Structure formats: structure tokens, C-alpha cells
Amino acid sequence: STSPPSAAPLTLSGLALALLAWRVLDGTSGEAPELAILYEHRRGQPDGPDTFLAGLWRPAPEDACLVDLAAALDLSGIELLAIALAVVVEESAEVGRALAYLQAPLGGSRPTLGLLARAYGDFAARGRSPIETISGGVAAQCGLLALVGEGATLPERSVSVAVPLCLALRGHASTLPGVSVGLPAGERVPLPPSILRAAHRHADALSSSS
């Protein structure tokens, strides 16, 4: 069997930003202050799939939940990188400004499918285009990745990860709107009268048919 690489753990968001800098900025240097965070992550990071695979072999502690989820859902590499970038955008205003600068004048601070395809196209599913892999992939189908901007062309549509999911992927408890988690023992969730009446009717029907 193949042994995992011995490189130190790398964060997936760091890899996503480094690849973004290498592929979109073409390895050049620049003076735009909005791009400083991309140049910072590019320094010392080789450009290639080996670095990305090393991050999967030995994920940083903060990426453990995401890597485990990716394995369970059988996500493609481009979906995993898209999620990592979408999460760090929600956490870092600097990253948001960098993406807005790269995507001007059409895109905002959240990554577009066109940008993701250009940066991470090498990690698309075999036999599928990068944009097709993301927009029709498991992450989008299950709601982990949300496609924003309906009506725009696919390359111009952006992706996002809901804030409660961002927190969950970092190992922090959170809830979605209208959802309660961890109620104390014996505490009841109030239901609308219409739902209670429907439940009683259903119970009566089950009792009479037994």
C-alpha cells in the first residue's frame, strides 16, 4: 500500500487560495493591495495536485470535518476546493475583497463558477467539465453548496455555503432557521393548532383501521 506523504498538514483554504493565485494570476507578482492575501498564500506553496493530495492525506485539524464529509459524500476535488474557498470567504473580509477584485466588474466577493473552473479545473470529475461538476454535483444537490444568481449564465453564477454549515464544518454548534437542537429532556416544541389537528385525525384513522 502507498504510505501517506510526510509533509506537514496544510489547510484546504490555504491550498485553495494558493491555487487561485497560481492559476488565475499566472504566477505573476503585482501591487494591487486587494490581492496581498493571495500572494501571501502562494509563497512557499508548490503548484500542483501533489500539494492538494497531501492536504487530503493529512488534513489540518480545522479541516477534519470537511474532509470526512467529502469522503462520505464522495465529493470531487473541485467541489472540495470550492467549499473550502466559499467557507473562508464567509470568514475573511480580505479574501472577499480579493475575489471581488479578480471578478470585477461582474462578480462579487463570493466565488463564481467561472473563477472556480479556471482555478481548480484539474480537479473536476473525470468526463465532466469543471462547471458541470460543481453545478450538478453532490455538494450542490444536497444543499452544501448553494448556487446564487439564478438567471445569470453559469460561469457568472456564484456559490456559497450557509453560515450555520460554515460553523458546523469548523466544529462549532449552530442551527438553521426554524431548527432547534439539544432541547432539555421533557421540553416540548410548540406546534401550530392546524398541525395538531391533522396529527389527531391521522391518529384516529390509524386506530380505527387496526
PDB file of C-alpha atoms in Angstrom:
ATOM      1  CA  SER A   1       0.000   0.000   0.000  1.00  0.00           C
ATOM      2  CA  THR A   2       1.033   3.596  -0.565  1.00  0.00           C
ATOM      3  CA  SER A   3       2.171   5.495   2.525  1.00  0.00           C
ATOM      4  CA  PRO A   4       0.791   8.989   3.157  1.00  0.00           C
ATOM      5  CA  PRO A   5       3.165  11.871   2.436  1.00  0.00           C
ATOM      6  CA  SER A   6       5.130  13.146   5.422  1.00  0.00           C
ATOM      7  CA  ALA A   7       4.535  16.840   4.713  1.00  0.00           C
ATOM      8  CA  ALA A   8       3.090  18.986   7.486  1.00  0.00           C
ATOM      9  CA  PRO A   9      -0.694  19.425   7.448  1.00  0.00           C
ATOM     10  CA  LEU A  10      -1.923  22.108   5.081  1.00  0.00           C
ATOM     11  CA  THR A  11      -5.261  23.855   5.395  1.00  0.00           C
ATOM     12  CA  LEU A  12      -7.627  23.367   2.487  1.00  0.00           C
ATOM     13  CA  SER A  13      -8.444  27.075   2.461  1.00  0.00           C
ATOM     14  CA  GLY A  14      -4.722  27.842   2.200  1.00  0.00           C
ATOM     15  CA  LEU A  15      -4.391  25.398  -0.687  1.00  0.00           C
ATOM     16  CA  ALA A  16      -7.465  26.867  -2.360  1.00  0.00           C
ATOM     17  CA  LEU A  17      -6.041  30.390  -2.114  1.00  0.00           C
ATOM     18  CA  ALA A  18      -2.578  29.311  -3.291  1.00  0.00           C
ATOM     19  CA  LEU A  19      -4.025  27.510  -6.316  1.00  0.00           C
ATOM     20  CA  LEU A  20      -6.220  30.516  -7.036  1.00  0.00           C
ATOM     21  CA  ALA A  21      -3.147  32.748  -7.074  1.00  0.00           C
ATOM     22  CA  TRP A  22      -1.126  30.389  -9.286  1.00  0.00           C
ATOM     23  CA  ARG A  23      -3.824  29.612 -11.820  1.00  0.00           C
ATOM     24  CA  VAL A  24      -5.621  32.958 -12.087  1.00  0.00           C
ATOM     25  CA  LEU A  25      -2.680  35.312 -11.572  1.00  0.00           C
ATOM     26  CA  ASP A  26      -0.464  33.052 -13.726  1.00  0.00           C
ATOM     27  CA  GLY A  27       2.397  33.111 -11.254  1.00  0.00           C
ATOM     28  CA  THR A  28       2.968  36.841 -11.673  1.00  0.00           C
ATOM     29  CA  SER A  29       3.545  39.388  -8.933  1.00  0.00           C
ATOM     30  CA  GLY A  30       1.579  42.570  -8.535  1.00  0.00           C
ATOM     31  CA  GLU A  31       0.947  45.613  -6.431  1.00  0.00           C
ATOM     32  CA  ALA A  32      -2.843  45.519  -6.002  1.00  0.00           C
ATOM     33  CA  PRO A  33      -3.408  45.595  -2.226  1.00  0.00           C
ATOM     34  CA  GLU A  34      -6.614  43.567  -2.637  1.00  0.00           C
ATOM     35  CA  LEU A  35      -4.535  40.616  -3.835  1.00  0.00           C
ATOM     36  CA  ALA A  36      -1.995  40.656  -0.999  1.00  0.00           C
ATOM     37  CA  ILE A  37      -3.604  37.691   0.761  1.00  0.00           C
ATOM     38  CA  LEU A  38      -3.377  35.585  -2.419  1.00  0.00           C
ATOM     39  CA  TYR A  39       0.316  36.384  -2.890  1.00  0.00           C
ATOM     40  CA  GLU A  40       0.891  35.569   0.771  1.00  0.00           C
ATOM     41  CA  HIS A  41      -0.640  32.104   0.431  1.00  0.00           C
ATOM     42  CA  ARG A  42       1.150  31.456  -2.845  1.00  0.00           C
ATOM     43  CA  ARG A  43       4.589  31.916  -1.331  1.00  0.00           C
ATOM     44  CA  GLY A  44       6.124  28.584  -0.451  1.00  0.00           C
ATOM     45  CA  GLN A  45       3.260  26.564  -1.919  1.00  0.00           C
ATOM     46  CA  PRO A  46       4.113  24.467  -4.982  1.00  0.00           C
ATOM     47  CA  ASP A  47       1.561  24.482  -7.762  1.00  0.00           C
ATOM     48  CA  GLY A  48       0.246  21.007  -8.457  1.00  0.00           C
ATOM     49  CA  PRO A  49      -2.029  18.148  -7.428  1.00  0.00           C
ATOM     50  CA  ASP A  50       0.550  16.621  -5.064  1.00  0.00           C
ATOM     51  CA  THR A  51       0.180  19.516  -2.637  1.00  0.00           C
ATOM     52  CA  PHE A  52      -3.587  19.215  -2.734  1.00  0.00           C
ATOM     53  CA  LEU A  53      -3.456  15.446  -2.185  1.00  0.00           C
ATOM     54  CA  ALA A  54      -1.087  15.960   0.756  1.00  0.00           C
ATOM     55  CA  GLY A  55      -3.782  18.088   2.366  1.00  0.00           C
ATOM     56  CA  LEU A  56      -6.234  15.218   1.979  1.00  0.00           C
ATOM     57  CA  TRP A  57      -3.813  12.628   3.365  1.00  0.00           C
ATOM     58  CA  ARG A  58      -3.054  14.702   6.435  1.00  0.00           C
ATOM     59  CA  PRO A  59      -5.766  17.342   6.868  1.00  0.00           C
ATOM     60  CA  ALA A  60      -5.216  20.169   9.300  1.00  0.00           C
ATOM     61  CA  PRO A  61      -7.388  19.838  12.441  1.00  0.00           C
ATOM     62  CA  GLU A  62      -9.726  22.591  11.251  1.00  0.00           C
ATOM     63  CA  ASP A  63     -10.406  20.636   8.035  1.00  0.00           C
ATOM     64  CA  ALA A  64     -11.207  17.275   9.620  1.00  0.00           C
ATOM     65  CA  CYS A  65     -14.993  17.708   9.415  1.00  0.00           C
ATOM     66  CA  LEU A  66     -14.869  18.817   5.785  1.00  0.00           C
ATOM     67  CA  VAL A  67     -12.538  16.001   4.719  1.00  0.00           C
ATOM     68  CA  ASP A  68     -14.699  13.409   6.500  1.00  0.00           C
ATOM     69  CA  LEU A  69     -17.841  14.837   4.880  1.00  0.00           C
ATOM     70  CA  ALA A  70     -16.184  14.858   1.453  1.00  0.00           C
ATOM     71  CA  ALA A  71     -15.295  11.190   1.872  1.00  0.00           C
ATOM     72  CA  ALA A  72     -18.824  10.283   2.986  1.00  0.00           C
ATOM     73  CA  LEU A  73     -20.414  12.132   0.049  1.00  0.00           C
ATOM     74  CA  ASP A  74     -17.696  11.106  -2.435  1.00  0.00           C
ATOM     75  CA  LEU A  75     -17.112  14.730  -3.450  1.00  0.00           C
ATOM     76  CA  SER A  76     -14.788  15.575  -6.311  1.00  0.00           C
ATOM     77  CA  GLY A  77     -11.643  17.595  -5.706  1.00  0.00           C
ATOM     78  CA  ILE A  78     -13.088  20.704  -7.332  1.00  0.00           C
ATOM     79  CA  GLU A  79     -16.167  20.532  -5.082  1.00  0.00           C
ATOM     80  CA  LEU A  80     -13.958  20.231  -2.009  1.00  0.00           C
ATOM     81  CA  LEU A  81     -11.845  23.232  -3.042  1.00  0.00           C
ATOM     82  CA  ALA A  82     -14.964  25.239  -3.913  1.00  0.00           C
ATOM     83  CA  ILE A  83     -16.402  24.551  -0.457  1.00  0.00           C
ATOM     84  CA  ALA A  84     -13.121  25.447   1.261  1.00  0.00           C
ATOM     85  CA  LEU A  85     -12.949  28.742  -0.643  1.00  0.00           C
ATOM     86  CA  ALA A  86     -16.627  29.531  -0.058  1.00  0.00           C
ATOM     87  CA  VAL A  87     -16.198  28.937   3.681  1.00  0.00           C
ATOM     88  CA  VAL A  88     -13.104  31.122   4.035  1.00  0.00           C
ATOM     89  CA  VAL A  89     -14.869  33.927   2.130  1.00  0.00           C
ATOM     90  CA  GLU A  90     -17.507  33.968   4.863  1.00  0.00           C
ATOM     91  CA  GLU A  91     -14.752  34.170   7.481  1.00  0.00           C
ATOM     92  CA  SER A  92     -12.314  36.653   5.936  1.00  0.00           C
ATOM     93  CA  ALA A  93     -13.076  40.092   4.543  1.00  0.00           C
ATOM     94  CA  GLU A  94      -9.605  40.095   2.953  1.00  0.00           C
ATOM     95  CA  VAL A  95     -10.409  37.031   0.892  1.00  0.00           C
ATOM     96  CA  GLY A  96     -13.745  38.544  -0.108  1.00  0.00           C
ATOM     97  CA  ARG A  97     -12.031  41.714  -1.344  1.00  0.00           C
ATOM     98  CA  ALA A  98      -9.501  39.652  -3.312  1.00  0.00           C
ATOM     99  CA  LEU A  99     -12.233  37.686  -5.060  1.00  0.00           C
ATOM    100  CA  ALA A 100     -14.258  40.817  -5.777  1.00  0.00           C
ATOM    101  CA  TYR A 101     -11.147  42.361  -7.357  1.00  0.00           C
ATOM    102  CA  LEU A 102     -10.493  39.272  -9.504  1.00  0.00           C
ATOM    103  CA  GLN A 103     -14.114  39.033 -10.627  1.00  0.00           C
ATOM    104  CA  ALA A 104     -14.754  42.718 -11.354  1.00  0.00           C
ATOM    105  CA  PRO A 105     -16.929  44.038 -12.857  1.00  0.00           C
ATOM    106  CA  LEU A 106     -19.380  41.100 -12.904  1.00  0.00           C
ATOM    107  CA  GLY A 107     -18.630  39.071  -9.802  1.00  0.00           C
ATOM    108  CA  GLY A 108     -18.889  39.891  -6.120  1.00  0.00           C
ATOM    109  CA  SER A 109     -16.981  38.589  -3.121  1.00  0.00           C
ATOM    110  CA  ARG A 110     -18.301  35.035  -3.414  1.00  0.00           C
ATOM    111  CA  PRO A 111     -16.565  32.790  -5.975  1.00  0.00           C
ATOM    112  CA  THR A 112     -18.208  32.356  -9.356  1.00  0.00           C
ATOM    113  CA  LEU A 113     -18.331  29.079 -11.232  1.00  0.00           C
ATOM    114  CA  GLY A 114     -16.137  30.625 -13.916  1.00  0.00           C
ATOM    115  CA  LEU A 115     -13.424  31.515 -11.411  1.00  0.00           C
ATOM    116  CA  LEU A 116     -13.604  28.089  -9.768  1.00  0.00           C
ATOM    117  CA  ALA A 117     -13.339  26.355 -13.124  1.00  0.00           C
ATOM    118  CA  ARG A 118     -10.288  28.391 -14.062  1.00  0.00           C
ATOM    119  CA  ALA A 119      -8.540  27.849 -10.745  1.00  0.00           C
ATOM    120  CA  TYR A 120      -9.456  24.233  -9.975  1.00  0.00           C
ATOM    121  CA  GLY A 121     -10.410  22.708 -13.327  1.00  0.00           C
ATOM    122  CA  ASP A 122      -7.752  19.990 -12.963  1.00  0.00           C
ATOM    123  CA  PHE A 123      -9.744  18.507 -10.064  1.00  0.00           C
ATOM    124  CA  ALA A 124     -13.093  18.147 -11.870  1.00  0.00           C
ATOM    125  CA  ALA A 125     -14.780  14.756 -12.105  1.00  0.00           C
ATOM    126  CA  ARG A 126     -13.497  12.592 -14.930  1.00  0.00           C
ATOM    127  CA  GLY A 127     -15.506  13.083 -18.106  1.00  0.00           C
ATOM    128  CA  ARG A 128     -17.298  16.219 -16.864  1.00  0.00           C
ATOM    129  CA  SER A 129     -16.495  19.891 -17.256  1.00  0.00           C
ATOM    130  CA  PRO A 130     -15.494  21.832 -14.117  1.00  0.00           C
ATOM    131  CA  ILE A 131     -18.670  23.923 -14.141  1.00  0.00           C
ATOM    132  CA  GLU A 132     -20.841  20.845 -14.672  1.00  0.00           C
ATOM    133  CA  THR A 133     -19.057  19.024 -11.849  1.00  0.00           C
ATOM    134  CA  ILE A 134     -19.877  21.825  -9.393  1.00  0.00           C
ATOM    135  CA  SER A 135     -23.346  22.869 -10.553  1.00  0.00           C
ATOM    136  CA  GLY A 136     -24.605  19.292 -10.949  1.00  0.00           C
ATOM    137  CA  GLY A 137     -22.516  17.619  -8.274  1.00  0.00           C
ATOM    138  CA  VAL A 138     -23.444  16.086  -4.961  1.00  0.00           C
ATOM    139  CA  ALA A 139     -22.474  19.194  -2.944  1.00  0.00           C
ATOM    140  CA  ALA A 140     -24.980  21.327  -4.868  1.00  0.00           C
ATOM    141  CA  GLN A 141     -27.658  18.633  -4.897  1.00  0.00           C
ATOM    142  CA  CYS A 142     -27.592  18.136  -1.117  1.00  0.00           C
ATOM    143  CA  GLY A 143     -27.505  21.882  -0.374  1.00  0.00           C
ATOM    144  CA  LEU A 144     -23.978  22.039   0.973  1.00  0.00           C
ATOM    145  CA  LEU A 145     -23.061  24.388  -1.877  1.00  0.00           C
ATOM    146  CA  ALA A 146     -25.736  26.890  -2.865  1.00  0.00           C
ATOM    147  CA  LEU A 147     -25.774  28.371  -6.373  1.00  0.00           C
ATOM    148  CA  VAL A 148     -26.568  32.083  -6.298  1.00  0.00           C
ATOM    149  CA  GLY A 149     -27.710  34.359  -9.111  1.00  0.00           C
ATOM    150  CA  GLU A 150     -30.418  32.442 -10.925  1.00  0.00           C
ATOM    151  CA  GLY A 151     -30.938  33.946 -14.374  1.00  0.00           C
ATOM    152  CA  ALA A 152     -27.242  34.661 -14.933  1.00  0.00           C
ATOM    153  CA  THR A 153     -25.105  32.459 -17.158  1.00  0.00           C
ATOM    154  CA  LEU A 154     -23.482  29.531 -15.386  1.00  0.00           C
ATOM    155  CA  PRO A 155     -19.924  30.984 -15.394  1.00  0.00           C
ATOM    156  CA  GLU A 156     -21.295  34.155 -13.732  1.00  0.00           C
ATOM    157  CA  ARG A 157     -23.262  32.366 -11.007  1.00  0.00           C
ATOM    158  CA  SER A 158     -21.577  32.272  -7.619  1.00  0.00           C
ATOM    159  CA  VAL A 159     -21.533  29.629  -4.909  1.00  0.00           C
ATOM    160  CA  SER A 160     -21.889  29.991  -1.173  1.00  0.00           C
ATOM    161  CA  VAL A 161     -22.046  27.895   1.994  1.00  0.00           C
ATOM    162  CA  ALA A 162     -24.680  28.837   4.565  1.00  0.00           C
ATOM    163  CA  VAL A 163     -23.228  30.322   7.751  1.00  0.00           C
ATOM    164  CA  PRO A 164     -24.577  27.522  10.029  1.00  0.00           C
ATOM    165  CA  LEU A 165     -22.876  24.981   7.749  1.00  0.00           C
ATOM    166  CA  CYS A 166     -19.643  27.013   7.802  1.00  0.00           C
ATOM    167  CA  LEU A 167     -19.708  26.874  11.592  1.00  0.00           C
ATOM    168  CA  ALA A 168     -20.511  23.160  11.601  1.00  0.00           C
ATOM    169  CA  LEU A 169     -17.576  22.432   9.278  1.00  0.00           C
ATOM    170  CA  ARG A 170     -15.341  24.233  11.779  1.00  0.00           C
ATOM    171  CA  GLY A 171     -16.695  22.064  14.596  1.00  0.00           C
ATOM    172  CA  HIS A 172     -18.946  24.717  16.135  1.00  0.00           C
ATOM    173  CA  ALA A 173     -22.562  24.072  17.076  1.00  0.00           C
ATOM    174  CA  SER A 174     -25.140  26.139  15.238  1.00  0.00           C
ATOM    175  CA  THR A 175     -28.703  25.884  13.982  1.00  0.00           C
ATOM    176  CA  LEU A 176     -30.561  26.599  10.785  1.00  0.00           C
ATOM    177  CA  PRO A 177     -33.531  28.983  10.926  1.00  0.00           C
ATOM    178  CA  GLY A 178     -36.552  27.216  12.389  1.00  0.00           C
ATOM    179  CA  VAL A 179     -34.491  24.317  13.743  1.00  0.00           C
ATOM    180  CA  SER A 180     -33.832  23.533  17.422  1.00  0.00           C
ATOM    181  CA  VAL A 181     -31.023  21.247  18.556  1.00  0.00           C
ATOM    182  CA  GLY A 182     -30.442  19.770  22.005  1.00  0.00           C
ATOM    183  CA  LEU A 183     -33.677  20.601  23.817  1.00  0.00           C
ATOM    184  CA  PRO A 184     -33.638  19.795  27.539  1.00  0.00           C
ATOM    185  CA  ALA A 185     -35.250  16.495  28.492  1.00  0.00           C
ATOM    186  CA  GLY A 186     -39.011  16.796  28.789  1.00  0.00           C
ATOM    187  CA  GLU A 187     -39.257  20.120  26.982  1.00  0.00           C
ATOM    188  CA  ARG A 188     -41.859  20.180  24.237  1.00  0.00           C
ATOM    189  CA  VAL A 189     -41.743  22.039  20.942  1.00  0.00           C
ATOM    190  CA  PRO A 190     -44.986  24.017  20.444  1.00  0.00           C
ATOM    191  CA  LEU A 191     -46.802  23.127  17.227  1.00  0.00           C
ATOM    192  CA  PRO A 192     -49.450  25.163  15.394  1.00  0.00           C
ATOM    193  CA  PRO A 193     -53.071  24.077  16.077  1.00  0.00           C
ATOM    194  CA  SER A 194     -53.507  23.067  12.416  1.00  0.00           C
ATOM    195  CA  ILE A 195     -50.671  20.539  12.665  1.00  0.00           C
ATOM    196  CA  LEU A 196     -52.006  19.185  15.961  1.00  0.00           C
ATOM    197  CA  ARG A 197     -55.500  18.714  14.457  1.00  0.00           C
ATOM    198  CA  ALA A 198     -54.016  16.919  11.441  1.00  0.00           C
ATOM    199  CA  ALA A 199     -51.994  14.669  13.750  1.00  0.00           C
ATOM    200  CA  HIS A 200     -55.074  13.787  15.797  1.00  0.00           C
ATOM    201  CA  ARG A 201     -57.052  12.970  12.637  1.00  0.00           C
ATOM    202  CA  HIS A 202     -54.232  10.775  11.408  1.00  0.00           C
ATOM    203  CA  ALA A 203     -54.018   9.002  14.777  1.00  0.00           C
ATOM    204  CA  ASP A 204     -57.788   8.414  14.809  1.00  0.00           C
ATOM    205  CA  ALA A 205     -57.628   6.981  11.287  1.00  0.00           C
ATOM    206  CA  LEU A 206     -54.817   4.624  12.257  1.00  0.00           C
ATOM    207  CA  SER A 207     -56.687   3.495  15.393  1.00  0.00           C
ATOM    208  CA  SER A 208     -59.914   2.759  13.508  1.00  0.00           C
ATOM    209  CA  SER A 209     -58.127   0.777  10.806  1.00  0.00           C
ATOM    210  CA  SER A 210     -56.274  -1.517  13.232  1.00  0.00           C
TER     211      SER A 210
END
